Amino acid sequence: MVAARDACWWLSPWKKLDQEWRAGCARGQQQLAKVADSVQKTTYLTGAHWGSLADCGQLQGRASSRLWDLAHRCSKRLQDEVDGLADIYARMRRLLTDDQAEALDEKRRQRYELLLLEVLAMYEHELVAKSLIASDIFECSKHDTVTVYLASWQMQPHIDRERLEELDTLIQNDSHYQTR
């Protein structure tokens, strides 16, 4: 008889993809933090923080230009990370059509598909939120807005880790379904 964790064809590959997802989110967060840092530093260039160098307009202009260039490069890298997350999500969706699912009886396959659809919905909502942040950050010129984006990125309100653990436990303990 097949073990419950083996019967759920998507659990093991999904866990690997989830690790990739988390790593991509962490890299994206680093890029977003660099954008926030660069934007914040540009605000100091317009203030009285320059002291005796306040009259050096060319130096201020060059520093500002470099900071904005860095912010734009980091914005591009952030978009690349979001594109990577979209690729991971697409690979997660392909788990729905895996050939291993056909080996299960119809009732069990449908049950596992419903669980996977619930999981995919969480990732889809988070991907949309991160995509919106990445697409708007390039146009952003205010540090407060970038800080809100950074907080939104970190909070990950769409992926319910507790629910994912519950689903994992449910699948792991699915032996009572084996006898039906």
Short mmCIF file of C-alpha atoms in Angstrom, two decimals:
data_model
loop_
_atom_site.label_atom_id
_atom_site.label_comp_id
_atom_site.label_asym_id
_atom_site.label_seq_id
_atom_site.Cartn_x
_atom_site.Cartn_y
_atom_site.Cartn_z
CA MET A 1 0.00 0.00 0.00
CA VAL A 2 1.24 3.51 -0.81
CA ALA A 3 2.15 5.78 2.12
CA ALA A 4 0.00 8.89 2.55
CA ARG A 5 2.83 11.31 1.84
CA ASP A 6 3.61 9.43 -1.37
CA ALA A 7 -0.05 9.49 -2.37
CA CYS A 8 -0.07 13.28 -2.34
CA TRP A 9 1.98 13.77 -5.47
CA TRP A 10 2.51 17.49 -5.04
CA LEU A 11 3.61 17.80 -1.39
CA SER A 12 7.33 17.09 -1.77
CA PRO A 13 7.86 19.14 -4.97
CA TRP A 14 5.81 21.98 -3.50
CA LYS A 15 8.03 22.08 -0.39
CA LYS A 16 11.09 22.51 -2.60
CA LEU A 17 9.37 25.23 -4.59
CA ASP A 18 8.33 26.94 -1.34
CA GLN A 19 11.99 27.08 -0.31
CA GLU A 20 12.83 28.69 -3.65
CA TRP A 21 9.91 31.10 -3.12
CA ARG A 22 11.18 32.15 0.29
CA ALA A 23 14.70 32.67 -1.04
CA GLY A 24 13.37 34.79 -3.92
CA CYS A 25 11.28 36.86 -1.50
CA ALA A 26 14.34 37.44 0.69
CA ARG A 27 16.41 38.58 -2.29
CA GLY A 28 13.58 40.86 -3.40
CA GLN A 29 13.36 42.33 0.08
CA GLN A 30 17.10 43.10 -0.02
CA GLN A 31 16.67 44.95 -3.31
CA LEU A 32 13.68 46.84 -1.96
CA ALA A 33 15.69 47.82 1.14
CA LYS A 34 18.48 49.14 -1.09
CA VAL A 35 15.96 51.23 -3.01
CA ALA A 36 14.60 52.62 0.28
CA ASP A 37 18.12 53.39 1.48
CA SER A 38 19.04 55.19 -1.74
CA VAL A 39 15.83 57.22 -1.77
CA GLN A 40 16.34 58.18 1.87
CA LYS A 41 19.90 59.32 1.20
CA THR A 42 18.75 61.56 -1.65
CA THR A 43 16.62 63.49 0.86
CA TYR A 44 19.78 64.46 2.73
CA LEU A 45 21.25 65.94 -0.43
CA THR A 46 18.64 68.69 -0.49
CA GLY A 47 18.97 69.64 3.18
CA ALA A 48 21.44 71.67 5.18
CA HIS A 49 23.39 68.56 6.13
CA TRP A 50 26.24 69.43 3.80
CA GLY A 51 27.75 72.08 6.07
CA SER A 52 30.75 73.71 4.37
CA LEU A 53 30.07 71.70 1.20
CA ALA A 54 26.60 73.23 0.78
CA ASP A 55 27.85 75.39 -2.10
CA CYS A 56 29.17 72.39 -4.07
CA GLY A 57 26.19 71.92 -6.34
CA GLN A 58 28.11 69.73 -8.76
CA LEU A 59 29.08 67.32 -5.96
CA GLN A 60 25.49 67.18 -4.74
CA GLY A 61 24.25 66.57 -8.28
CA ARG A 62 26.73 63.77 -8.83
CA ALA A 63 25.86 62.11 -5.51
CA SER A 64 22.15 62.40 -6.25
CA SER A 65 22.63 60.96 -9.72
CA ARG A 66 24.55 57.96 -8.37
CA LEU A 67 21.96 57.28 -5.69
CA TRP A 68 19.11 57.38 -8.22
CA ASP A 69 21.08 55.12 -10.56
CA LEU A 70 21.54 52.65 -7.71
CA ALA A 71 17.84 52.85 -6.85
CA HIS A 72 16.90 52.14 -10.48
CA ARG A 73 19.32 49.21 -10.75
CA CYS A 74 17.89 47.75 -7.55
CA SER A 75 14.37 48.33 -8.88
CA LYS A 76 15.30 46.35 -11.99
CA ARG A 77 16.73 43.54 -9.84
CA LEU A 78 13.55 43.61 -7.77
CA GLN A 79 11.49 43.16 -10.93
CA ASP A 80 13.76 40.27 -11.91
CA GLU A 81 13.10 38.62 -8.53
CA VAL A 82 9.35 39.05 -8.99
CA ASP A 83 9.68 37.48 -12.44
CA GLY A 84 11.48 34.59 -10.72
CA LEU A 85 8.60 34.29 -8.25
CA ALA A 86 6.18 34.16 -11.18
CA ASP A 87 8.22 31.30 -12.64
CA ILE A 88 8.09 29.43 -9.31
CA TYR A 89 4.34 29.99 -9.15
CA ALA A 90 3.95 28.62 -12.69
CA ARG A 91 5.89 25.50 -11.67
CA MET A 92 3.58 25.15 -8.65
CA ARG A 93 0.55 25.33 -10.95
CA ARG A 94 1.98 22.60 -13.15
CA LEU A 95 1.76 20.27 -10.14
CA LEU A 96 -2.00 20.18 -10.81
CA THR A 97 -1.44 18.28 -14.03
CA ASP A 98 1.27 15.91 -12.79
CA ASP A 99 1.00 12.36 -14.15
CA GLN A 100 1.29 10.92 -10.63
CA ALA A 101 -2.16 12.30 -9.83
CA GLU A 102 -3.71 9.90 -12.32
CA ALA A 103 -2.56 6.91 -10.24
CA LEU A 104 -4.85 7.91 -7.36
CA ASP A 105 -8.50 7.08 -7.06
CA GLU A 106 -10.80 9.93 -8.13
CA LYS A 107 -11.96 10.89 -4.64
CA ARG A 108 -8.46 11.16 -3.18
CA ARG A 109 -7.13 12.97 -6.24
CA GLN A 110 -9.90 15.56 -6.01
CA ARG A 111 -9.27 16.06 -2.30
CA TYR A 112 -5.56 16.68 -2.88
CA GLU A 113 -6.29 18.93 -5.85
CA LEU A 114 -8.58 21.08 -3.69
CA LEU A 115 -5.84 21.41 -1.09
CA LEU A 116 -3.33 22.37 -3.77
CA LEU A 117 -5.75 24.95 -5.20
CA GLU A 118 -6.06 26.50 -1.74
CA VAL A 119 -2.27 26.68 -1.48
CA LEU A 120 -1.93 28.12 -4.98
CA ALA A 121 -4.48 30.85 -4.22
CA MET A 122 -2.28 32.09 -1.37
CA TYR A 123 0.79 32.29 -3.59
CA GLU A 124 -1.14 33.91 -6.41
CA HIS A 125 -2.40 36.71 -4.15
CA GLU A 126 1.08 37.32 -2.79
CA LEU A 127 2.57 37.31 -6.28
CA VAL A 128 0.06 39.94 -7.39
CA ALA A 129 0.89 42.13 -4.36
CA LYS A 130 4.64 41.83 -4.94
CA SER A 131 4.20 42.49 -8.66
CA LEU A 132 2.33 45.71 -7.92
CA ILE A 133 5.06 46.82 -5.52
CA ALA A 134 7.81 46.05 -8.03
CA SER A 135 6.03 47.82 -10.88
CA ASP A 136 5.33 50.96 -8.86
CA ILE A 137 8.63 51.22 -7.01
CA PHE A 138 10.45 52.45 -10.12
CA GLU A 139 8.23 55.53 -10.20
CA CYS A 140 8.47 56.12 -6.48
CA SER A 141 10.48 59.10 -5.29
CA LYS A 142 9.36 59.41 -1.66
CA HIS A 143 11.05 57.55 1.15
CA ASP A 144 7.81 57.15 3.12
CA THR A 145 6.18 55.34 0.20
CA VAL A 146 9.17 53.04 -0.25
CA THR A 147 9.10 52.26 3.48
CA VAL A 148 5.43 51.28 3.25
CA TYR A 149 6.25 49.06 0.27
CA LEU A 150 9.08 47.43 2.21
CA ALA A 151 6.78 46.74 5.16
CA SER A 152 4.14 45.33 2.81
CA TRP A 153 6.71 43.06 1.18
CA GLN A 154 7.91 41.76 4.55
CA MET A 155 4.51 41.09 6.06
CA GLN A 156 3.42 38.60 3.39
CA PRO A 157 -0.24 38.83 4.36
CA HIS A 158 -1.44 36.36 1.74
CA ILE A 159 0.50 33.22 2.62
CA ASP A 160 -0.91 31.78 5.82
CA ARG A 161 1.98 29.69 7.17
CA GLU A 162 -0.16 28.22 9.95
CA ARG A 163 -2.70 26.99 7.42
CA LEU A 164 0.08 25.53 5.28
CA GLU A 165 1.35 23.62 8.32
CA GLU A 166 -2.20 22.37 8.98
CA LEU A 167 -2.50 21.14 5.41
CA ASP A 168 0.88 19.45 5.61
CA THR A 169 -0.14 17.69 8.83
CA LEU A 170 -3.47 16.69 7.31
CA ILE A 171 -1.74 15.13 4.32
CA GLN A 172 0.92 13.45 6.48
CA ASN A 173 -1.78 11.91 8.68
CA ASP A 174 -3.97 10.85 5.80
CA SER A 175 -3.69 7.14 6.61
CA HIS A 176 -7.34 6.88 7.66
CA TYR A 177 -8.30 7.76 4.08
CA GLN A 178 -6.19 4.86 2.83
CA THR A 179 -8.64 2.31 4.24
CA ARG A 180 -11.72 3.85 2.63
#
